[in-house]
XYZ file of N, CA, C and O in Angstrom:
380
model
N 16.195 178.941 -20.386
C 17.049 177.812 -20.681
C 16.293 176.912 -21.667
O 15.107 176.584 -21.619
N 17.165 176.603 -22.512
C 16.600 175.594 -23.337
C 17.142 174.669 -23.542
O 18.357 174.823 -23.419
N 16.706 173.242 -23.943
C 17.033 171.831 -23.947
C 16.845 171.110 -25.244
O 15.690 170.773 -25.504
N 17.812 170.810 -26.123
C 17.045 170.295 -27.153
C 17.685 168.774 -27.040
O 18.681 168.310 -26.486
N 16.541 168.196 -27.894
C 16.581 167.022 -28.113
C 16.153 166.568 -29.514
O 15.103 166.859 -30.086
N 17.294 165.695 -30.024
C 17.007 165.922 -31.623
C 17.466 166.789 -32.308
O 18.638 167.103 -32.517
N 15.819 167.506 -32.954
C 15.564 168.503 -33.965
C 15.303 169.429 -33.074
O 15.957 170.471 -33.112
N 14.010 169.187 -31.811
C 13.617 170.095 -31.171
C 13.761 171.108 -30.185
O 13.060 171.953 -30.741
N 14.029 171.494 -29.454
C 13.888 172.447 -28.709
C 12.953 172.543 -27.677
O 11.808 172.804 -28.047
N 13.180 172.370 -26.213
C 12.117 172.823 -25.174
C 12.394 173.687 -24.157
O 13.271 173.395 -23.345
N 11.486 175.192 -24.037
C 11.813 175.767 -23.295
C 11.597 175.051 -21.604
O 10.860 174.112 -21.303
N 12.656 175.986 -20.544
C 12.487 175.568 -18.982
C 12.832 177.073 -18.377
O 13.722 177.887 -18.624
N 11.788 177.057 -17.533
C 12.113 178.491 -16.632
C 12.479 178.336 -15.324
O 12.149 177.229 -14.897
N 13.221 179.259 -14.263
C 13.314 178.694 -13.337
C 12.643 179.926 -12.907
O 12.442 181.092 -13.247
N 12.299 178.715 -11.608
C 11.047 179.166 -10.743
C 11.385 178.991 -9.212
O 12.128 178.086 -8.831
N 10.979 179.627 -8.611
C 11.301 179.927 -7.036
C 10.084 179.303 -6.308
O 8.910 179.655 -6.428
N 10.709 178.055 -5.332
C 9.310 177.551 -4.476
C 9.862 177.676 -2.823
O 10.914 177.366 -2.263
N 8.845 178.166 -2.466
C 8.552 178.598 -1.007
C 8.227 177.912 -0.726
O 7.427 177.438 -1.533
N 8.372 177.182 0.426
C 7.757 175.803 1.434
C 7.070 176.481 2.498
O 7.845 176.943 3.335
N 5.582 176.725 2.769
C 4.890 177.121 3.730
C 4.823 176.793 4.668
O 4.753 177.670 5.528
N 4.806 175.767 4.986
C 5.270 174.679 6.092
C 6.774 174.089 6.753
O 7.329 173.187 6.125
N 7.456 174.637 8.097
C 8.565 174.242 8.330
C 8.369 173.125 9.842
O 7.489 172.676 10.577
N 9.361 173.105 9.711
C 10.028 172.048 10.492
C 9.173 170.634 10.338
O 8.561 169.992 11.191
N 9.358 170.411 9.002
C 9.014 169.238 8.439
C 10.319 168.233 8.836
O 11.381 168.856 8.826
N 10.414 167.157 9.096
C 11.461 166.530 8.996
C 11.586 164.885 9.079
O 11.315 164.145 10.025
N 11.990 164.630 8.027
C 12.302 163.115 8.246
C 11.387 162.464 7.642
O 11.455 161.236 7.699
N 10.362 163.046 6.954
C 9.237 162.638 6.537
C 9.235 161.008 6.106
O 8.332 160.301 6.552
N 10.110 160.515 5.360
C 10.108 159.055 5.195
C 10.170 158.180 6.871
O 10.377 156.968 6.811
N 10.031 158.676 7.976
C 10.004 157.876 9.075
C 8.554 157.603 9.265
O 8.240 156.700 10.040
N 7.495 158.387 8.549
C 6.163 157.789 8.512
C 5.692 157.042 7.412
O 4.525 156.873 7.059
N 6.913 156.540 6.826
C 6.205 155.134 6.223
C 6.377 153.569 6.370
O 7.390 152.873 6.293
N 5.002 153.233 6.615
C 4.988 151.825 7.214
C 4.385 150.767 6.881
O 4.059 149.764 7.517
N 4.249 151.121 5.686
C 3.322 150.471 4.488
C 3.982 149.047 4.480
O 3.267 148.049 4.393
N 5.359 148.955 4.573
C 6.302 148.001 3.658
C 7.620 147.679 4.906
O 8.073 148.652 5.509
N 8.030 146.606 5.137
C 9.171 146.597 5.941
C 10.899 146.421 5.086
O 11.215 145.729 4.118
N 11.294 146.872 5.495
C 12.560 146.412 4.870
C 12.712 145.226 4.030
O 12.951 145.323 2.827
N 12.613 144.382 4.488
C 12.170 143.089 3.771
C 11.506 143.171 2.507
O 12.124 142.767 1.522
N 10.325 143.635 2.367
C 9.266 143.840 1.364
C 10.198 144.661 0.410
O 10.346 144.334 -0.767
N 10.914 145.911 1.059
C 11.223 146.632 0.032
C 12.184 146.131 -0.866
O 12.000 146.311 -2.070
N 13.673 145.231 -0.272
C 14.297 144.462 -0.976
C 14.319 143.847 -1.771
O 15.293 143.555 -2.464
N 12.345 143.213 -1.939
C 12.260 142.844 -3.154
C 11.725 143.697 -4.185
O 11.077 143.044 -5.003
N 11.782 145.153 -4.471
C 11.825 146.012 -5.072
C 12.948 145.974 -6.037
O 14.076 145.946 -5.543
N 12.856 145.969 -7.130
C 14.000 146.313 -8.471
C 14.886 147.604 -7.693
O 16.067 147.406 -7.405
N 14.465 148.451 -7.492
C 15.275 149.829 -7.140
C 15.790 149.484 -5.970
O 16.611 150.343 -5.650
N 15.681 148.370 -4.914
C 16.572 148.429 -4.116
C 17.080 146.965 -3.442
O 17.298 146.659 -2.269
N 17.173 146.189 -4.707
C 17.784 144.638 -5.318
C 18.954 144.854 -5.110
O 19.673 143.858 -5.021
N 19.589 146.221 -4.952
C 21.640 146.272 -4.964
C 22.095 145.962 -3.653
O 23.136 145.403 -3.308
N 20.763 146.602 -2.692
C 20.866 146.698 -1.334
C 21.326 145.762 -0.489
O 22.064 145.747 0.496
N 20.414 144.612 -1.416
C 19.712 143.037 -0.511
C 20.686 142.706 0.648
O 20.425 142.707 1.851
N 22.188 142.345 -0.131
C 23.195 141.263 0.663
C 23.899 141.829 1.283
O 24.762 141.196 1.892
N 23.818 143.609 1.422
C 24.607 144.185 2.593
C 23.662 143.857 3.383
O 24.012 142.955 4.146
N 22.307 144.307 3.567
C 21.240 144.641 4.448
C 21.216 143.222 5.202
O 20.919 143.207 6.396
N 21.481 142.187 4.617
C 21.032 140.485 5.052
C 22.237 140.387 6.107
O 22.074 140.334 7.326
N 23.524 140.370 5.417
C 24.809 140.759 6.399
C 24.383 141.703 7.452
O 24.000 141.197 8.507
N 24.385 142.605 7.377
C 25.125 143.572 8.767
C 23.651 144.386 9.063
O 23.796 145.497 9.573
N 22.479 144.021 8.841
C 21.216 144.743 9.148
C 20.327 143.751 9.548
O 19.409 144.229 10.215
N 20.254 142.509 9.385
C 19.441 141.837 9.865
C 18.297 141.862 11.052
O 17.257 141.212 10.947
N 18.603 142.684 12.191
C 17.868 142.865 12.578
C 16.621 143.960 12.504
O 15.627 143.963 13.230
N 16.898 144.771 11.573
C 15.716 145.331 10.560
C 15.059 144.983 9.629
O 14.434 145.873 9.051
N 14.952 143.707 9.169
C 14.504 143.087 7.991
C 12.851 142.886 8.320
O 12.012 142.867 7.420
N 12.607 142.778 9.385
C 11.067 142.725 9.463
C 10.312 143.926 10.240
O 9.122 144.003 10.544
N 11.493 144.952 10.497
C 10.574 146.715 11.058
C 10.005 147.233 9.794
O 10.263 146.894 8.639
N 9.199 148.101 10.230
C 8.653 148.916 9.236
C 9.933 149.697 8.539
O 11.053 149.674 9.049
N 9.697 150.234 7.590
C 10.457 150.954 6.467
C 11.231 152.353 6.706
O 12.320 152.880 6.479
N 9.909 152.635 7.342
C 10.109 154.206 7.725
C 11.138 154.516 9.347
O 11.829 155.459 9.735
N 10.748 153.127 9.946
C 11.339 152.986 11.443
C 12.731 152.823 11.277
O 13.609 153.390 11.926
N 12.888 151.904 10.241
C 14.315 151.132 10.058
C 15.353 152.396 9.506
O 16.425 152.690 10.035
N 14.886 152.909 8.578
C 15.740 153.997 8.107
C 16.028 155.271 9.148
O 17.170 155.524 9.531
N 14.893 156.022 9.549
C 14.765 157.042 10.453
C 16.689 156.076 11.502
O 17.825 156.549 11.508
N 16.149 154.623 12.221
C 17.236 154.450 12.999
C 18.350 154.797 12.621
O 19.217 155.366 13.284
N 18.383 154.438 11.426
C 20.030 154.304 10.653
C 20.480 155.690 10.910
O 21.654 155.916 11.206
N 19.498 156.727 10.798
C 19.916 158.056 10.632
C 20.359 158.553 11.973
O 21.381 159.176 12.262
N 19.027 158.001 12.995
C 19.638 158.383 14.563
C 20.858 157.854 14.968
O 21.428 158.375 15.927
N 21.483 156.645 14.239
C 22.806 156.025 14.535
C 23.643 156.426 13.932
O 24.654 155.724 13.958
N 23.712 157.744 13.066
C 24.720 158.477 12.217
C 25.584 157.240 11.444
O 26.799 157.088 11.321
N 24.124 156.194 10.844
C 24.978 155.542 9.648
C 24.329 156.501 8.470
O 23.321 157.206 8.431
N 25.351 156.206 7.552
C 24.638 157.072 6.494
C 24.185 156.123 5.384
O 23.665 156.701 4.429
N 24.275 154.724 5.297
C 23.842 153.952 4.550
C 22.514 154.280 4.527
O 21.942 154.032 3.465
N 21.771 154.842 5.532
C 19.987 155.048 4.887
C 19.666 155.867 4.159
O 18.499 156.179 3.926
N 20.695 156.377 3.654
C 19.985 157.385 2.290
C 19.970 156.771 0.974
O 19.286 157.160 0.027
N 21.064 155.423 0.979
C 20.369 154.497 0.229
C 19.113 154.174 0.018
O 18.821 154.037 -1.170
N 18.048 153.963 0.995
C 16.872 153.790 0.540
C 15.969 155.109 0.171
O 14.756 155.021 -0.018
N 16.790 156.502 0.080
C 15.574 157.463 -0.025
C 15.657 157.642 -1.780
O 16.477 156.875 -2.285
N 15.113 158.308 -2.503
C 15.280 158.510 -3.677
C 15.863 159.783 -3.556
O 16.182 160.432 -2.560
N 15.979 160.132 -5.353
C 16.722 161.555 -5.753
C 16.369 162.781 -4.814
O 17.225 163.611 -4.508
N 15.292 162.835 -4.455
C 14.428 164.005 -4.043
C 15.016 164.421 -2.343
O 15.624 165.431 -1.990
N 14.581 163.258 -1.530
C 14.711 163.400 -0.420
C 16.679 163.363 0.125
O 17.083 163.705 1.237
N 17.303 163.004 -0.695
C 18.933 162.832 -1.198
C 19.593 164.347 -1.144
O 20.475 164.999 -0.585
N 18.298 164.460 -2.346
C 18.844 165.772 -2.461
C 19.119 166.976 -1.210
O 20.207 167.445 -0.877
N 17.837 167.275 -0.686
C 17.806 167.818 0.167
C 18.654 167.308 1.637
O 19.149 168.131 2.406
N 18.700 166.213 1.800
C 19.942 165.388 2.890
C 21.156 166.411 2.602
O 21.606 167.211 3.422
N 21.577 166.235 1.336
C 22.980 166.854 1.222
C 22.958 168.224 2.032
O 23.956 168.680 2.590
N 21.556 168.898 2.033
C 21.866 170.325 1.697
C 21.460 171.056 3.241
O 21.183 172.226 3.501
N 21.567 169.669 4.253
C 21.616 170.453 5.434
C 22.572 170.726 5.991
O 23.537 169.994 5.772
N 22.717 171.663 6.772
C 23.888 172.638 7.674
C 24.755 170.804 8.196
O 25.753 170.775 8.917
């Protein structure tokens, strides 16, 4: 496959990745670096703020990783708002 841009041209191959490691899961529930709060004031998740202040408030000062993981055990799906492209992606693509 190729991609150009411009004038140029860049080749892309696709490639097959094996995950050696299973029953990984949820991995963003071990981060606790940052609480909800903290993250809000993040540019990437500034859209979030005035739902989260409304109807989440009582997560605004848990850890990051705690607060979301809940959302998920409460079959809201608003917490994939806070994951990026990557971890999104793979959300979609379970059974």
């Amino acid at each position: 496959m190729f991609i150009k841009v411009g004038d140029r041209e860049y080749p892309f191959h696709r490639i097959r990745i094996e995950l050696i490691e299973t029953g990984i899961q949820e991995l963003f529930r071990l981060f606790d670096k940052k609480t909800i709060r903290e993250l809000l004031q993040h540019r990437r998740y500034e859209h979030l703020k005035e739902k989260v202040i409304k109807e989440y408030t009582e997560l605004l000062d848990v850890p990051a990783g705690i607060a979301i993981y809940q959302m998920k055990k409460n079959h809201d799906l608003f917490y994939k708002e806070f994951l990026n492209e990557h971890f999104a992606y793979f959300l979609t693509q379970e059974p």
